[in-house]
mmCIF file of C-alpha atoms in Angstrom:
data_model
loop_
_atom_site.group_PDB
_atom_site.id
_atom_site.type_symbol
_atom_site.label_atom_id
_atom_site.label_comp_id
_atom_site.label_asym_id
_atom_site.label_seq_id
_atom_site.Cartn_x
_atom_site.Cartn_y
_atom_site.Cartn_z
ATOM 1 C CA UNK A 3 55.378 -0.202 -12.508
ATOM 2 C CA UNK A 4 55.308 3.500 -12.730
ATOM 3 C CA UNK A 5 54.058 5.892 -10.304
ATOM 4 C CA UNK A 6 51.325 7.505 -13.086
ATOM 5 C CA UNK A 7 49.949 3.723 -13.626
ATOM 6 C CA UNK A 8 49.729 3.060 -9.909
ATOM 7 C CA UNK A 9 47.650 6.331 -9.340
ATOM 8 C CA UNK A 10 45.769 5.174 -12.566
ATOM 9 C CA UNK A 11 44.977 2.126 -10.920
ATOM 10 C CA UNK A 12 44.234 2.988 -7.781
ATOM 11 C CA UNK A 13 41.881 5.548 -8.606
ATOM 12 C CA UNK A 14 40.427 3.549 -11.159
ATOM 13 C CA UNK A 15 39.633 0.787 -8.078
ATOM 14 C CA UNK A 16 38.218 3.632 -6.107
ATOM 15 C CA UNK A 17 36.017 4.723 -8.625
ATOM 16 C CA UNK A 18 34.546 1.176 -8.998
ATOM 17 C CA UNK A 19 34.142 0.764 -5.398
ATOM 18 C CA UNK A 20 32.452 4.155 -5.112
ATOM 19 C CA UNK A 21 30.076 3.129 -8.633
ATOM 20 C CA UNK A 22 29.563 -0.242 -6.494
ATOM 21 C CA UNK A 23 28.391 1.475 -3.036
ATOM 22 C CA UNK A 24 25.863 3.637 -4.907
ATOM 23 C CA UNK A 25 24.470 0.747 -7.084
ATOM 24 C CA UNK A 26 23.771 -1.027 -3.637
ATOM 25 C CA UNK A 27 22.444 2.010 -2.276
ATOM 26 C CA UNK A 28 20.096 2.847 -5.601
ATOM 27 C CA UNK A 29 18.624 -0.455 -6.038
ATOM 28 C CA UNK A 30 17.320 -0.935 -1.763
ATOM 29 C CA UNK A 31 15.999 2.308 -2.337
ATOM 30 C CA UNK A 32 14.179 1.105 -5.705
ATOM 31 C CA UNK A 33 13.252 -1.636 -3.255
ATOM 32 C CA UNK A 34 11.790 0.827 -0.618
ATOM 33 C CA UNK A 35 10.196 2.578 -2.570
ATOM 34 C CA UNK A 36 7.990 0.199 -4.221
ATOM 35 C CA UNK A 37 7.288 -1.482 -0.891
ATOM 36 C CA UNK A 38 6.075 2.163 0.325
ATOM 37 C CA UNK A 39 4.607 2.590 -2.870
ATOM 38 C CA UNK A 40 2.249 -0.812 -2.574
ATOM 39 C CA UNK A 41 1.386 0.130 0.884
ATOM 40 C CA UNK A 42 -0.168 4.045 -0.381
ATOM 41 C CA UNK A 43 -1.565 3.083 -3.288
ATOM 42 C CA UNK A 44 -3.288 -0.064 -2.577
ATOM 43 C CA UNK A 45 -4.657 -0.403 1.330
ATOM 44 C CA UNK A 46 -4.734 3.545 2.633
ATOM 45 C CA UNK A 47 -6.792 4.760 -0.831
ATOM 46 C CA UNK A 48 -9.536 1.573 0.718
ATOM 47 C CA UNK A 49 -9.275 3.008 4.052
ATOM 48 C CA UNK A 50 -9.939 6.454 2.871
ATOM 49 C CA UNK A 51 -12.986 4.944 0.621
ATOM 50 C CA UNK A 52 -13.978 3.349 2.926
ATOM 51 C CA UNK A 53 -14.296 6.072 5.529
ATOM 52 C CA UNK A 54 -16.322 8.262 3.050
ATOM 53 C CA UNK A 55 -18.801 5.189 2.537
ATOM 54 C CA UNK A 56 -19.365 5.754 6.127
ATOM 55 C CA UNK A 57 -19.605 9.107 6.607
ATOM 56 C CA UNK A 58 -21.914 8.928 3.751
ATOM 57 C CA UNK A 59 -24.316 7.286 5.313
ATOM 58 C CA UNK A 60 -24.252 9.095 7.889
ATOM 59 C CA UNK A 61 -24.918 12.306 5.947
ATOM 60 C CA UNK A 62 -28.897 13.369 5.253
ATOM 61 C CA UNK A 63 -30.291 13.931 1.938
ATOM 62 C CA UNK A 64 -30.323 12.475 -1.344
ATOM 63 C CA UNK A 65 -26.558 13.527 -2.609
ATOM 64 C CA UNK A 66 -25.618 11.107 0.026
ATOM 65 C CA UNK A 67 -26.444 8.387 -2.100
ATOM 66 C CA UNK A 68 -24.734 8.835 -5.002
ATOM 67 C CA UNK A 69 -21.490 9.998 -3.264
ATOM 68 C CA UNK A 70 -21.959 6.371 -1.407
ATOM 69 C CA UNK A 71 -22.059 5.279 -5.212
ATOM 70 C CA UNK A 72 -19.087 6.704 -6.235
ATOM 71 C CA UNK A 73 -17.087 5.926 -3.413
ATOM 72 C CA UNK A 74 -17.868 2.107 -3.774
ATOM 73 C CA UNK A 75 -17.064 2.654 -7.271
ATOM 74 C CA UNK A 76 -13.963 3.667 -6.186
ATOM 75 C CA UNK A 77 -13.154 0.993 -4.193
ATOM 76 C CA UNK A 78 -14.261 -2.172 -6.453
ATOM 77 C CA UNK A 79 -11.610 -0.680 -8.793
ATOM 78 C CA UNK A 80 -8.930 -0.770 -6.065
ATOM 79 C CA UNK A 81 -9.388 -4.356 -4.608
ATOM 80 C CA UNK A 82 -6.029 -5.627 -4.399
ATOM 81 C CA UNK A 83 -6.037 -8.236 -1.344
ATOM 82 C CA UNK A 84 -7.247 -11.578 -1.544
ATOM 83 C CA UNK A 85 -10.734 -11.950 -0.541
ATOM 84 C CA UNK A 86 -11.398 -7.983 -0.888
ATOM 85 C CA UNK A 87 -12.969 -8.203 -4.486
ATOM 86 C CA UNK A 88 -15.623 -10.519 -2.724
ATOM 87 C CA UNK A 89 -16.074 -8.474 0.198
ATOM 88 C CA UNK A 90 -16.799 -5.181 -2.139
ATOM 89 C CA UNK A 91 -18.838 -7.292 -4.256
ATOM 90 C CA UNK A 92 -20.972 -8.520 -0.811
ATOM 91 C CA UNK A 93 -20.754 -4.406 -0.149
ATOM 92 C CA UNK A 94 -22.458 -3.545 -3.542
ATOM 93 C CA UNK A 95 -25.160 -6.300 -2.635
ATOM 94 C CA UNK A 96 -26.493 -4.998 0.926
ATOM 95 C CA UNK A 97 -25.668 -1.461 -0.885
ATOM 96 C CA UNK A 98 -28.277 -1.997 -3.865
ATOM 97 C CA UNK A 99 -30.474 -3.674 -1.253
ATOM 98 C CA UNK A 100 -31.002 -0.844 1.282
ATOM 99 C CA UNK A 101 -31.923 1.204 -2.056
ATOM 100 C CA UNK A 102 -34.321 -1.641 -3.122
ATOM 101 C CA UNK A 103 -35.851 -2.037 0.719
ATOM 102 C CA UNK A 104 -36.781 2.095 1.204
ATOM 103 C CA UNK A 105 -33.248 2.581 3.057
ATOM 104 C CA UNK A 106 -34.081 0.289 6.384
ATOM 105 C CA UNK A 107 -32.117 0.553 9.173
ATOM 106 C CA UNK A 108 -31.199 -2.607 9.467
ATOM 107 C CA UNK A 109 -29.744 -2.626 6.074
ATOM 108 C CA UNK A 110 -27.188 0.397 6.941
ATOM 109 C CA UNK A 111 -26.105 -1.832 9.626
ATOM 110 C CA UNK A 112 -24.827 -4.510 7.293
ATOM 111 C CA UNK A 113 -23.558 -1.839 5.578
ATOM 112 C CA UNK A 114 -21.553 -0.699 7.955
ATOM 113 C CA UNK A 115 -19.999 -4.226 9.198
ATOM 114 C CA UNK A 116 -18.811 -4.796 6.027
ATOM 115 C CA UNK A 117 -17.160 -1.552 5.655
ATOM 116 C CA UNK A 118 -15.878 -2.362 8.493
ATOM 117 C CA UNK A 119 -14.315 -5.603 7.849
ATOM 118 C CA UNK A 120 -13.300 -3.946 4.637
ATOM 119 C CA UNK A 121 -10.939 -1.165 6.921
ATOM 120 C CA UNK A 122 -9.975 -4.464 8.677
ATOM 121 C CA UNK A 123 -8.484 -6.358 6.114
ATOM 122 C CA UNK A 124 -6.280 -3.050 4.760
ATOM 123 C CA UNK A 125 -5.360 -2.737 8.150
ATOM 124 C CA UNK A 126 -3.818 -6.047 8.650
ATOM 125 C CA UNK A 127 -2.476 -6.129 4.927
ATOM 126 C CA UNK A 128 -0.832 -1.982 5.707
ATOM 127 C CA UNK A 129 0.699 -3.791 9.103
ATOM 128 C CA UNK A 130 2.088 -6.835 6.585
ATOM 129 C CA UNK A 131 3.652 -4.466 4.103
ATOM 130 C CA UNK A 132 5.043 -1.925 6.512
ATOM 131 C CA UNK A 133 7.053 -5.734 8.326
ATOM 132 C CA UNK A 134 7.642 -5.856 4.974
ATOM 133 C CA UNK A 135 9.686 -2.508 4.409
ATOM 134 C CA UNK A 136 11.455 -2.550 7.733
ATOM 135 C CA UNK A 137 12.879 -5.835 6.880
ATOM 136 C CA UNK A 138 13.553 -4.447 3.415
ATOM 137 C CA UNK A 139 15.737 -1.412 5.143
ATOM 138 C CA UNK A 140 17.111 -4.011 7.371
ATOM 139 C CA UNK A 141 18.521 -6.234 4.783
ATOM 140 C CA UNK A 142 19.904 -2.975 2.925
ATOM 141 C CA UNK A 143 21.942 -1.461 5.934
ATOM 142 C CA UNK A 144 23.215 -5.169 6.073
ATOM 143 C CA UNK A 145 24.423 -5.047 2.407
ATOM 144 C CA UNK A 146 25.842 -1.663 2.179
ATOM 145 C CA UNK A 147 27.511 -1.871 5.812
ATOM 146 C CA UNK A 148 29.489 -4.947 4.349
ATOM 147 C CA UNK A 149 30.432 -3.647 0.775
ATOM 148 C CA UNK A 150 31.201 -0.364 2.853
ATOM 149 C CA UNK A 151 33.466 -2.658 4.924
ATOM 150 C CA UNK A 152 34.836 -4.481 2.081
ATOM 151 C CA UNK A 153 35.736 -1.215 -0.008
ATOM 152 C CA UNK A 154 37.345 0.160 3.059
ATOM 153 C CA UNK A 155 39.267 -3.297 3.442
ATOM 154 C CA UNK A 156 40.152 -2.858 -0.111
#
């Protein structure tokens, strides 16, 4: 075999190896991403809906209703956890009842439990999905540690 078809070769194996350690590398990070992704968009937008629901209540006047409104608005589009699209739905139900009942105490303080348990349940479900990305990370420093092993053997 000549020399020029040997360097052919062997560069040509490199090259592949090289294509192969990014393609490992490109897809965990796809995989990263999205678990990051689902964690953002799904449980810390509740939180921060959530939060504004309460400091709306909190707030004096009349605007403080309708940026209650729009908040809860807000968050009946998001529900994404099991059990959350009941909980906002329980929400809207004390919500349009301490409008109906002159705005009674006791009705904020329902209110406010169940924007509490809301915060709750994203909380535990953030905690799930964050396991979820560290175990994602570990799994791809496994995998490209052994094809980075394996080229190098090669």
């Amino acid at each position: 075999m000549r020399i020029k078809t040997k360097l052919t070769l062997g560069l040509g194996l490199l090259f592949t190896l090289i294509i192969f350690l990014g393609g490992i590398g490109a897809v965990y990070i796809h995989f990263l991403k999205l678990d990051t992704r689902n964690i953002l968009h799904d449980n810390y937008n509740s939180l921060l809906y959530a939060k504004s629901m309460l400091r709306a209540l909190d707030k004096s006047g009349d605007g403080r209703l309708a940026q209650f409104e729009e908040q809860l608005k807000n968050q009946e589009g998001n529900a994404t956890e099991v059990g959350e699209k009941e909980m906002n739905s329980t929400l809207r139900n004390y919500f349009e009842a301490y409008k109906k009942n002159g705005q009674r105490q006791e009705d904020v303080i329902q209110i406010r439990e169940w924007l509490i348990e809301v915060m709750e349940m994203n909380m535990q479900a953030i905690a799930l999905k964050s396991e979820l990305a560290n175990k994602t990370a570990v799994q791809a420093t496994i995998w490209i540690a052994i094809a980075g092993i394996a080229c190098f053997v090669i």
